[in-house]
Coordinates of C-alpha atoms in Angstrom, one line a residue:
M108 CA 85.0 72.3 148.5
G109 CA 83.1 75.3 149.7
S110 CA 86.2 77.5 150.0
L111 CA 87.6 75.8 146.2
S112 CA 83.6 76.8 145.1
S113 CA 83.4 80.1 146.2
I114 CA 87.4 81.1 145.0
R115 CA 86.2 79.5 141.6
F116 CA 83.1 81.9 141.6
L117 CA 84.9 84.7 142.5
A118 CA 87.4 84.2 139.6
Y119 CA 84.7 83.9 137.1
A120 CA 82.9 86.8 138.7
T121 CA 86.4 89.3 138.7
L122 CA 87.0 87.7 134.4
A123 CA 83.2 88.6 134.2
F124 CA 83.5 92.2 135.4
G125 CA 87.1 92.6 133.8
L126 CA 85.1 92.0 130.5
A127 CA 82.4 93.8 131.1
Q128 CA 84.7 96.9 131.7
L129 CA 86.4 95.7 128.9
W130 CA 83.7 95.9 126.4
T131 CA 82.1 99.1 128.2
K132 CA 85.1 101.3 127.2
W133 CA 85.6 98.9 123.7
R134 CA 81.9 100.5 122.7
R135 CA 82.6 104.0 123.9
V136 CA 85.7 103.9 121.9
A137 CA 83.9 103.1 118.9
R138 CA 81.2 105.5 119.3
S139 CA 84.0 108.2 119.9
V140 CA 84.5 108.0 116.4
G141 CA 81.4 107.9 115.3
N142 CA 81.0 104.1 115.3
L143 CA 83.4 104.1 111.8
P144 CA 83.6 100.6 110.0
G145 CA 87.1 99.1 109.7
L146 CA 89.5 97.4 111.3
V147 CA 89.3 95.1 114.8
T148 CA 92.6 93.6 116.1
I149 CA 93.8 92.5 119.7
F150 CA 97.2 94.6 119.0
A151 CA 97.5 98.5 118.2
P152 CA 99.1 99.0 115.2
T153 CA 102.4 101.1 116.9
T154 CA 103.0 98.0 119.1
L155 CA 106.2 95.5 118.8
A156 CA 104.4 92.8 118.1
S157 CA 102.0 94.6 115.1
N158 CA 105.4 95.5 113.4
L159 CA 106.9 91.8 113.9
L160 CA 104.2 89.5 113.3
P161 CA 102.9 89.0 109.9
R162 CA 98.9 90.0 109.3
I163 CA 96.7 87.9 111.3
P164 CA 93.2 88.1 111.3
L165 CA 92.0 89.7 114.8
I166 CA 95.1 89.8 116.4
T167 CA 97.5 92.1 114.4
K168 CA 97.3 94.6 111.4
G169 CA 100.8 93.1 109.7
R170 CA 103.8 95.7 109.5
S171 CA 103.2 96.0 105.4
R172 CA 99.5 96.1 105.4
E173 CA 99.2 99.4 103.7
I174 CA 101.4 98.7 100.6
E175 CA 99.4 95.1 100.1
T176 CA 95.9 96.4 100.6
G177 CA 96.0 100.0 98.6
Y178 CA 92.4 101.6 98.6
A179 CA 90.5 97.9 99.3
D180 CA 90.1 98.3 103.1
F181 CA 88.8 101.7 102.5
A182 CA 86.6 100.0 100.2
V183 CA 85.1 97.5 102.6
A184 CA 84.4 101.0 105.0
G185 CA 82.6 102.2 102.4
C186 CA 84.0 105.7 102.8
D187 CA 87.6 107.4 102.4
A188 CA 88.2 106.8 105.9
F189 CA 88.0 103.9 108.1
A190 CA 88.7 103.2 112.0
H191 CA 91.3 100.5 113.3
R192 CA 89.9 99.5 116.8
S193 CA 92.3 97.6 119.3
T194 CA 92.9 96.4 123.1
W195 CA 96.0 96.3 123.4
P196 CA 98.1 98.0 125.7
R197 CA 94.2 99.7 126.1
P198 CA 91.1 99.9 124.1
D199 CA 91.9 102.4 121.4
V200 CA 91.2 103.8 118.0
M201 CA 93.4 104.9 115.4
L202 CA 91.7 106.7 112.4
Y203 CA 93.0 105.8 108.6
V204 CA 92.4 108.7 105.7
A205 CA 92.3 108.6 102.4
D206 CA 90.7 111.9 101.2
P207 CA 92.4 114.6 99.7
G208 CA 90.1 117.0 101.3
A209 CA 90.8 115.7 104.7
I210 CA 94.1 115.3 103.8
K211 CA 94.6 118.9 102.4
E212 CA 93.0 120.2 106.3
I213 CA 95.2 117.8 108.2
T214 CA 98.8 119.1 106.7
T215 CA 97.6 122.3 106.6
Y216 CA 96.5 123.0 110.1
R217 CA 99.3 122.1 111.9
S218 CA 98.5 123.3 114.9
R219 CA 95.2 121.2 115.1
F220 CA 97.0 118.4 113.8
P221 CA 100.6 117.8 114.5
K222 CA 102.6 115.0 114.3
P223 CA 103.8 113.0 117.7
V224 CA 107.3 113.9 117.8
E225 CA 107.7 110.9 120.0
Q226 CA 107.2 108.4 117.3
Y227 CA 110.4 110.4 115.7
G228 CA 112.9 110.3 118.5
V229 CA 114.6 107.3 117.0
L230 CA 115.7 109.4 114.1
A231 CA 117.7 111.9 116.8
F232 CA 121.0 109.6 117.0
Y233 CA 123.4 112.6 116.6
G234 CA 120.6 115.5 117.7
N235 CA 117.6 117.1 117.1
N236 CA 116.1 117.6 113.5
I237 CA 114.2 118.8 111.1
V238 CA 111.8 115.3 110.9
A239 CA 111.7 115.0 114.8
S240 CA 110.8 118.2 115.6
E241 CA 107.3 120.4 115.7
G242 CA 106.3 124.0 115.9
E243 CA 108.7 126.6 116.7
E244 CA 111.9 124.2 116.4
W245 CA 110.7 122.9 113.3
K246 CA 110.3 126.3 111.8
R247 CA 113.8 127.4 112.9
Y248 CA 115.4 124.0 111.2
R249 CA 113.4 124.5 108.0
K250 CA 114.5 128.5 108.2
I251 CA 117.7 127.4 107.9
S252 CA 117.8 124.1 105.9
A253 CA 115.5 125.4 103.1
P254 CA 118.4 127.7 101.2
A255 CA 120.9 124.7 100.6
F256 CA 117.9 123.3 98.5
S257 CA 116.4 126.2 96.6
E258 CA 117.7 126.8 92.8
V259 CA 120.1 129.2 93.8
S260 CA 121.2 128.4 97.9
L261 CA 122.9 130.7 99.6
A262 CA 126.0 130.3 100.9
I263 CA 127.0 131.9 104.2
C264 CA 130.6 132.8 104.4
R265 CA 132.9 134.3 107.5
V266 CA 135.5 136.6 105.7
R267 CA 137.7 138.7 109.3
S268 CA 134.6 137.5 111.5
V269 CA 131.8 139.5 109.3
A270 CA 129.2 137.2 108.1
H271 CA 128.6 137.6 104.3
I272 CA 125.7 136.5 101.8
H273 CA 127.0 135.6 97.9
P274 CA 125.0 133.4 95.9
A275 CA 126.4 130.2 95.3
K276 CA 125.9 127.2 92.7
S277 CA 122.7 125.5 92.7
N278 CA 123.2 122.8 95.2
N279 CA 120.6 120.9 92.6
K280 CA 123.3 120.8 89.9
L281 CA 125.6 120.0 91.9
V282 CA 123.2 116.6 92.4
W283 CA 123.0 116.4 88.6
D284 CA 126.7 117.0 88.0
E285 CA 127.3 114.1 90.5
S286 CA 124.8 111.9 89.3
V287 CA 126.4 112.2 85.9
R288 CA 130.0 111.5 86.7
I289 CA 128.9 108.3 88.9
L290 CA 126.7 107.1 86.4
L291 CA 130.1 107.4 84.0
D292 CA 132.2 105.4 86.4
M293 CA 129.8 102.8 86.9
I294 CA 129.4 102.3 83.5
E295 CA 133.2 102.8 82.3
N296 CA 135.0 100.9 85.7
V297 CA 132.0 98.2 87.0
W298 CA 130.1 96.9 83.8
N299 CA 132.9 97.5 81.8
R300 CA 131.0 98.8 78.8
A301 CA 129.2 95.3 78.9
S302 CA 126.7 94.6 76.4
S303 CA 124.8 92.8 78.9
V304 CA 125.0 93.0 82.8
S305 CA 122.5 91.2 84.8
I306 CA 121.9 91.8 88.5
D307 CA 120.4 89.5 91.3
H308 CA 118.7 92.2 93.2
V309 CA 118.3 96.0 91.3
L310 CA 119.9 97.6 94.8
E311 CA 122.8 96.8 93.8
V312 CA 123.3 99.2 91.9
T313 CA 120.8 101.9 93.0
L314 CA 121.7 102.0 96.5
P315 CA 125.5 102.9 96.2
I316 CA 124.9 105.7 93.1
T317 CA 122.8 107.7 95.7
L318 CA 125.0 106.6 98.4
F319 CA 127.8 108.6 96.2
I320 CA 125.9 111.5 95.2
I321 CA 124.7 112.3 99.1
A322 CA 128.2 112.0 99.8
A323 CA 129.0 114.9 97.6
A324 CA 125.8 116.7 97.4
G325 CA 125.3 116.5 101.3
F326 CA 128.8 116.4 102.5
G327 CA 130.8 117.5 99.8
R328 CA 133.3 114.4 99.7
R329 CA 133.4 112.9 95.7
M330 CA 133.5 108.9 95.8
S331 CA 133.6 106.3 93.4
F332 CA 133.7 102.7 92.6
T333 CA 137.2 102.0 91.8
E334 CA 139.0 104.5 94.2
E335 CA 141.4 102.9 97.4
L336 CA 141.1 105.1 100.4
T337 CA 143.4 104.9 103.4
V338 CA 142.1 105.3 107.2
P339 CA 143.1 108.7 108.4
P340 CA 145.2 108.8 112.1
G341 CA 143.0 108.9 115.0
F342 CA 140.1 106.9 112.8
T343 CA 139.4 103.0 112.4
M344 CA 136.9 103.5 109.1
T345 CA 137.4 105.6 106.3
F346 CA 134.4 108.2 105.4
K347 CA 133.0 106.2 102.6
D348 CA 133.1 103.0 104.6
A349 CA 131.4 104.9 107.7
L350 CA 128.7 106.4 105.5
R351 CA 128.0 103.0 103.7
V352 CA 128.0 101.1 107.1
V353 CA 125.3 103.4 109.1
S354 CA 123.0 103.8 106.0
E355 CA 122.6 100.1 105.6
G356 CA 122.5 99.6 109.1
V357 CA 120.0 102.1 110.5
L358 CA 117.3 99.5 110.9
I359 CA 119.6 97.6 112.9
K360 CA 120.7 100.8 114.9
L361 CA 116.9 101.6 116.0
A362 CA 115.8 98.2 116.8
V363 CA 118.8 96.7 119.1
P364 CA 119.3 97.8 122.2
K365 CA 122.4 100.0 122.9
R366 CA 123.9 97.0 125.6
A367 CA 122.7 94.0 122.9
L368 CA 124.5 95.7 119.9
G369 CA 127.8 94.0 121.2
L370 CA 126.8 90.8 120.6
T371 CA 127.4 90.2 116.6
K372 CA 130.3 91.2 114.6
R373 CA 127.4 93.0 112.4
F374 CA 126.0 94.9 114.9
R375 CA 129.6 95.7 116.7
E376 CA 130.1 96.8 113.0
V377 CA 127.2 99.5 112.8
D378 CA 127.5 100.5 116.1
I379 CA 131.5 101.6 115.2
A380 CA 130.5 103.1 111.9
F381 CA 127.8 105.3 113.6
E382 CA 130.4 106.6 116.3
Q383 CA 132.9 106.6 113.4
L384 CA 130.9 108.5 111.2
Q385 CA 129.8 111.2 113.9
K386 CA 133.8 111.3 114.9
H387 CA 134.4 112.2 110.7
M388 CA 131.5 115.0 111.1
L389 CA 132.9 116.6 114.4
H390 CA 136.3 117.0 112.2
M391 CA 134.7 118.4 109.8
I392 CA 133.2 121.1 112.0
R393 CA 136.2 122.0 113.6
S394 CA 138.2 122.1 110.1
R395 CA 136.3 124.5 108.9
K396 CA 135.9 126.7 112.5
Q397 CA 139.2 126.9 112.2
S398 CA 139.5 127.8 108.5
P399 CA 136.0 129.1 107.6
G400 CA 137.6 130.3 104.0
E401 CA 138.8 126.8 103.3
D402 CA 137.2 123.4 102.5
G403 CA 133.5 125.3 102.1
G404 CA 131.5 124.7 99.3
H405 CA 128.2 124.5 97.6
D406 CA 127.3 121.0 99.4
L407 CA 124.5 121.0 102.4
F408 CA 126.7 120.5 105.1
S409 CA 128.9 124.0 104.2
S410 CA 125.1 125.6 103.8
L411 CA 124.2 123.9 107.5
L412 CA 127.8 125.0 108.9
G413 CA 127.8 128.3 107.6
A414 CA 124.1 128.7 109.3
A415 CA 125.2 127.2 112.3
F416 CA 128.0 129.5 112.9
N417 CA 126.7 133.0 111.5
D418 CA 126.4 135.7 114.5
A419 CA 124.2 138.1 112.7
D420 CA 121.7 138.4 115.7
D421 CA 118.5 138.3 113.8
E422 CA 120.1 135.0 112.2
P423 CA 118.8 131.5 113.5
T424 CA 122.7 129.3 114.5
L425 CA 122.8 125.4 114.9
A426 CA 124.3 123.5 117.8
D427 CA 126.6 121.2 116.5
D428 CA 124.7 117.7 117.6
E429 CA 121.8 119.5 115.5
L430 CA 123.9 120.0 112.4
M431 CA 124.3 116.1 112.5
G432 CA 121.3 115.5 113.1
N433 CA 120.0 117.1 110.6
I434 CA 122.6 116.2 108.1
F435 CA 121.9 112.3 108.9
V436 CA 118.2 113.3 108.6
F437 CA 119.1 114.4 104.8
L438 CA 120.9 111.3 104.6
L439 CA 118.2 108.7 105.1
A440 CA 115.9 110.7 102.7
G441 CA 118.6 111.6 100.0
H442 CA 120.1 108.0 100.0
E443 CA 117.3 105.0 100.8
T444 CA 114.2 106.8 100.4
T445 CA 115.5 107.6 95.8
A446 CA 117.6 104.0 95.8
H447 CA 114.3 102.7 96.6
S448 CA 112.3 104.6 94.6
L449 CA 114.5 103.7 91.5
A450 CA 114.7 100.3 92.2
F451 CA 110.5 99.8 91.6
C452 CA 111.0 102.7 89.0
F453 CA 113.0 100.5 86.6
A454 CA 111.4 97.3 87.8
L455 CA 107.9 98.9 86.3
L456 CA 110.3 100.0 83.1
A457 CA 111.0 95.9 83.3
L458 CA 107.6 94.7 83.3
Y459 CA 106.4 97.8 81.0
P460 CA 108.7 97.4 77.6
E461 CA 105.7 100.0 75.5
K462 CA 106.3 102.5 78.3
Q463 CA 110.0 101.7 78.6
D464 CA 110.2 102.4 74.9
R465 CA 108.2 106.0 74.9
L466 CA 110.5 107.0 77.6
F467 CA 113.7 106.0 75.6
E468 CA 112.1 108.1 72.8
H469 CA 111.4 110.8 74.2
I470 CA 115.0 110.5 75.5
K471 CA 116.2 110.9 71.8
S472 CA 113.9 113.8 71.4
V473 CA 115.3 116.4 73.8
M474 CA 118.9 114.8 73.6
S475 CA 120.5 115.7 70.6
D476 CA 123.8 113.3 70.6
L477 CA 123.0 109.9 72.7
D478 CA 127.0 110.0 73.1
H479 CA 126.8 112.7 75.3
F480 CA 125.2 112.8 78.7
P481 CA 122.7 115.5 79.5
Q482 CA 123.4 118.8 81.5
Y483 CA 121.2 120.1 84.5
Q484 CA 119.5 122.9 82.4
D485 CA 118.5 120.3 80.4
M486 CA 116.3 119.0 82.9
A487 CA 113.0 120.1 82.2
R488 CA 112.8 119.2 79.5
F489 CA 112.7 115.8 80.2
T490 CA 109.0 115.5 80.9
Y491 CA 108.8 111.7 80.4
S492 CA 111.7 110.9 82.6
M493 CA 109.8 113.0 85.3
A494 CA 106.2 111.0 84.6
V495 CA 107.5 108.0 85.2
F496 CA 109.1 109.0 88.5
N497 CA 106.2 110.6 89.7
E498 CA 103.8 107.0 88.4
T499 CA 106.2 105.4 90.3
L500 CA 105.9 107.3 93.4
R501 CA 102.4 106.8 93.3
I502 CA 102.3 103.1 92.8
R503 CA 105.4 102.9 95.5
P504 CA 105.1 106.1 97.5
P505 CA 108.0 105.6 100.0
V506 CA 106.4 106.4 103.0
T507 CA 103.4 104.8 103.7
V508 CA 101.5 105.8 106.9
I509 CA 101.8 109.9 107.7
P510 CA 101.2 109.8 111.8
K511 CA 99.1 112.3 113.1
Y512 CA 97.1 113.2 116.2
S513 CA 94.4 115.9 117.5
E514 CA 94.9 118.3 119.6
E515 CA 91.5 119.2 120.1
D516 CA 87.7 117.6 119.6
T517 CA 87.2 118.5 116.1
T518 CA 85.2 116.7 113.0
L519 CA 86.6 115.5 109.6
N520 CA 84.7 115.4 106.7
V521 CA 85.3 112.8 104.0
K522 CA 83.5 111.0 100.7
D523 CA 81.7 108.0 100.9
A524 CA 81.2 105.2 98.0
E525 CA 78.7 107.5 96.4
G526 CA 80.4 110.5 96.7
R527 CA 78.4 112.1 99.7
T528 CA 80.0 113.9 102.1
R529 CA 80.3 111.9 106.2
T530 CA 81.3 113.9 108.9
I531 CA 83.5 112.1 111.4
P532 CA 83.6 112.8 115.3
V533 CA 87.5 113.5 115.8
P534 CA 88.3 113.1 119.8
K535 CA 91.3 115.0 121.2
G536 CA 94.1 112.8 121.5
T537 CA 92.6 110.4 118.4
A538 CA 95.7 109.3 116.3
I539 CA 95.5 109.7 112.5
N540 CA 97.5 107.7 110.1
I541 CA 97.4 109.7 106.4
H542 CA 97.1 106.4 104.3
T543 CA 99.1 107.1 101.3
P544 CA 98.7 103.7 98.9
G545 CA 94.9 104.5 100.0
L546 CA 95.1 108.0 98.3
H547 CA 97.6 107.0 95.6
N548 CA 94.6 104.4 94.7
N549 CA 91.7 106.0 95.2
P550 CA 89.4 105.3 92.3
H551 CA 87.2 108.9 93.0
Y552 CA 90.6 110.4 92.1
W553 CA 92.9 108.1 89.6
E554 CA 91.2 106.3 86.5
S555 CA 92.2 102.8 86.6
P556 CA 94.6 103.2 89.6
S557 CA 96.7 99.5 89.2
E558 CA 97.9 100.3 86.3
F559 CA 101.6 102.1 85.5
I560 CA 100.4 105.0 83.5
P561 CA 102.9 107.7 83.9
E562 CA 100.9 109.7 80.6
R563 CA 99.0 110.7 83.5
F564 CA 101.6 112.8 84.9
L565 CA 101.9 114.6 81.8
G566 CA 98.9 117.1 81.7
N567 CA 96.2 117.9 84.3
Y568 CA 96.7 115.0 87.9
P569 CA 94.6 115.1 90.7
K570 CA 97.6 117.2 92.8
D571 CA 96.0 116.7 96.2
A572 CA 95.4 112.6 95.9
F573 CA 99.1 112.9 95.4
L574 CA 101.6 112.6 98.5
P575 CA 105.1 111.3 97.7
F576 CA 106.7 113.2 99.9
R577 CA 105.9 114.3 103.1
P578 CA 103.8 117.1 103.4
R579 CA 104.5 120.7 104.5
A580 CA 106.4 121.0 100.5
C581 CA 109.0 118.8 101.5
I582 CA 112.5 120.7 101.5
G583 CA 114.1 117.8 100.1
R584 CA 111.8 117.3 97.0
R585 CA 113.9 118.8 94.2
F586 CA 117.0 117.2 95.6
A587 CA 115.5 114.1 94.9
E588 CA 113.8 114.6 91.5
T589 CA 116.8 116.1 90.3
E590 CA 118.8 112.6 91.1
A591 CA 116.1 110.3 89.9
V592 CA 115.6 112.2 86.6
A593 CA 119.1 112.2 85.9
I594 CA 119.9 108.6 86.7
L595 CA 117.0 107.4 85.1
T596 CA 117.6 109.4 82.1
I597 CA 120.7 108.6 81.8
L598 CA 120.8 104.5 82.5
M599 CA 117.7 104.3 79.9
S600 CA 119.2 106.4 77.1
Q601 CA 122.2 104.0 77.2
Y602 CA 120.3 100.5 78.1
R603 CA 117.3 98.9 78.0
V604 CA 115.9 97.1 81.0
H605 CA 114.4 93.6 81.5
V606 CA 113.3 91.1 84.1
K607 CA 116.1 88.9 84.6
E608 CA 115.4 85.1 83.5
D609 CA 115.2 82.5 85.4
P610 CA 114.2 78.8 85.1
K611 CA 112.5 78.5 88.1
Y612 CA 109.8 81.6 86.7
A613 CA 109.6 80.5 83.1
A614 CA 106.4 79.5 83.6
E615 CA 105.2 82.7 85.5
T616 CA 102.4 85.0 83.9
H617 CA 102.6 88.5 83.7
A618 CA 100.5 89.6 86.7
E619 CA 102.6 86.8 88.7
T620 CA 106.1 88.3 87.6
H621 CA 104.4 91.8 88.5
A622 CA 103.5 90.7 91.7
R623 CA 107.1 89.1 92.7
L624 CA 108.9 92.5 91.7
L625 CA 107.1 94.6 93.5
R626 CA 106.7 92.9 96.6
S627 CA 108.1 95.4 99.7
V628 CA 108.4 95.7 103.2
N629 CA 108.1 98.5 105.3
G630 CA 111.5 99.2 107.1
L631 CA 112.1 102.7 107.3
T632 CA 110.7 103.5 103.6
T633 CA 108.9 101.4 101.4
T634 CA 111.8 98.5 100.8
P635 CA 111.9 96.4 97.5
I636 CA 112.2 92.7 98.7
D637 CA 113.9 91.2 95.0
I638 CA 114.1 92.8 91.8
P639 CA 116.3 90.6 89.4
L640 CA 117.0 92.7 86.2
T641 CA 119.0 92.6 83.0
F642 CA 120.5 96.1 81.6
E643 CA 121.4 95.0 77.9
R644 CA 123.2 97.9 76.0
R645 CA 121.6 100.1 73.2
M646 CA 123.5 100.1 69.8

């Protein structure tokens, strides 16, 4: 009996000692960031449990907390930064920042605040790339990729083993022209110019449109809604099908271990599609290597391929896996990000018919004939289309958190609720998250931030408080803007959009409909859950 009591005493003593140590570490972590207020959970935000489980007070943060709460956590903390303290897998703290000045410092001084590249490794399916890299390697990828996104992109041709650089057709013009072609194809051959088209989820429209655009502008492969393709010899999937399945199955590839990809039909299809897309890209590389003067164009793949095989000593080069890796991340950005943002765009226009009316009146003032689609040179005149897109990005930013960390002991200055400066100590190694929804809903910089007001982007607006695309002047920003403005302008010139009628929601208030249509979940980007809309043809 005495020995049992001794064992029990020992167990209690060990537990008490462990808890005391945990408390000591916890207090040390809190003091390290100046006892900044914020969230407390058992599981750290980066753990699997925190990303799979819903928001549970004191247990998990929840996968979509940032987009659901906006600026609310900062308001509770009383300043434009808050701390998230957690105990598992170890006592730690993570800073969230929504102060434009602090964010500008974080994104400007890359050597002091680098990105944690290990968190991006999952995007290197085919090879290293501009997203999964940092420092000199990132600079090299950007130098190679930037010309393809410029207004006058540089195509590098190899003629008789000598590299010649000549101005090529703008890749952005190609994006615009393909948008026009694909939308006309959809209106004529899918919607059959019907007076009314109801869609259960608007992603059924935006995803294939943006996929076809990135196929043409990214790979030089034109696609349509009606084409019937045969599988080429040596392949089990067409390029079109492989591209579609890969774009839809990225999260499966990310989350499911390789050995488990054979468990279901869907998993196997995704696994095969990734292998087939790689095979198609390698075939394209070999074909253009063997015939450098042929099969080239103004697409991103051709531009990167030219850089990859440029033999000038003072120019960077890309290996095959790096070429495929960079094309893959541009595929994700050009397809999923724009498709999701446009889905939210149409939802907001349906929710705010007066803004939709103003957009249509603006389009009419620019287009002399609504029966003829606009040209790329007209894009700059569609200022309200761009304003609608920007306001959508403010309300539903594609990326809700941009991770960084401190490479040295430093400090950050943020504003408190009264506008005073608060200095936060930031020890070396501290994880820092740029909180995009908090920044975009910061009431110190945005008037009525919860309202859909495209007009705020027609004049001067707080540019440092607007970060829809990642920092460093996102290389594909103009590409995405061109794609979005073309699709938005053309569809809204031909159709009016409203929320699809459903008896189940007949008694719903505007606020409830607003909340339902803008529900989202964090995937690779902010993903709409369900947006049922009806497009009615303008007479």
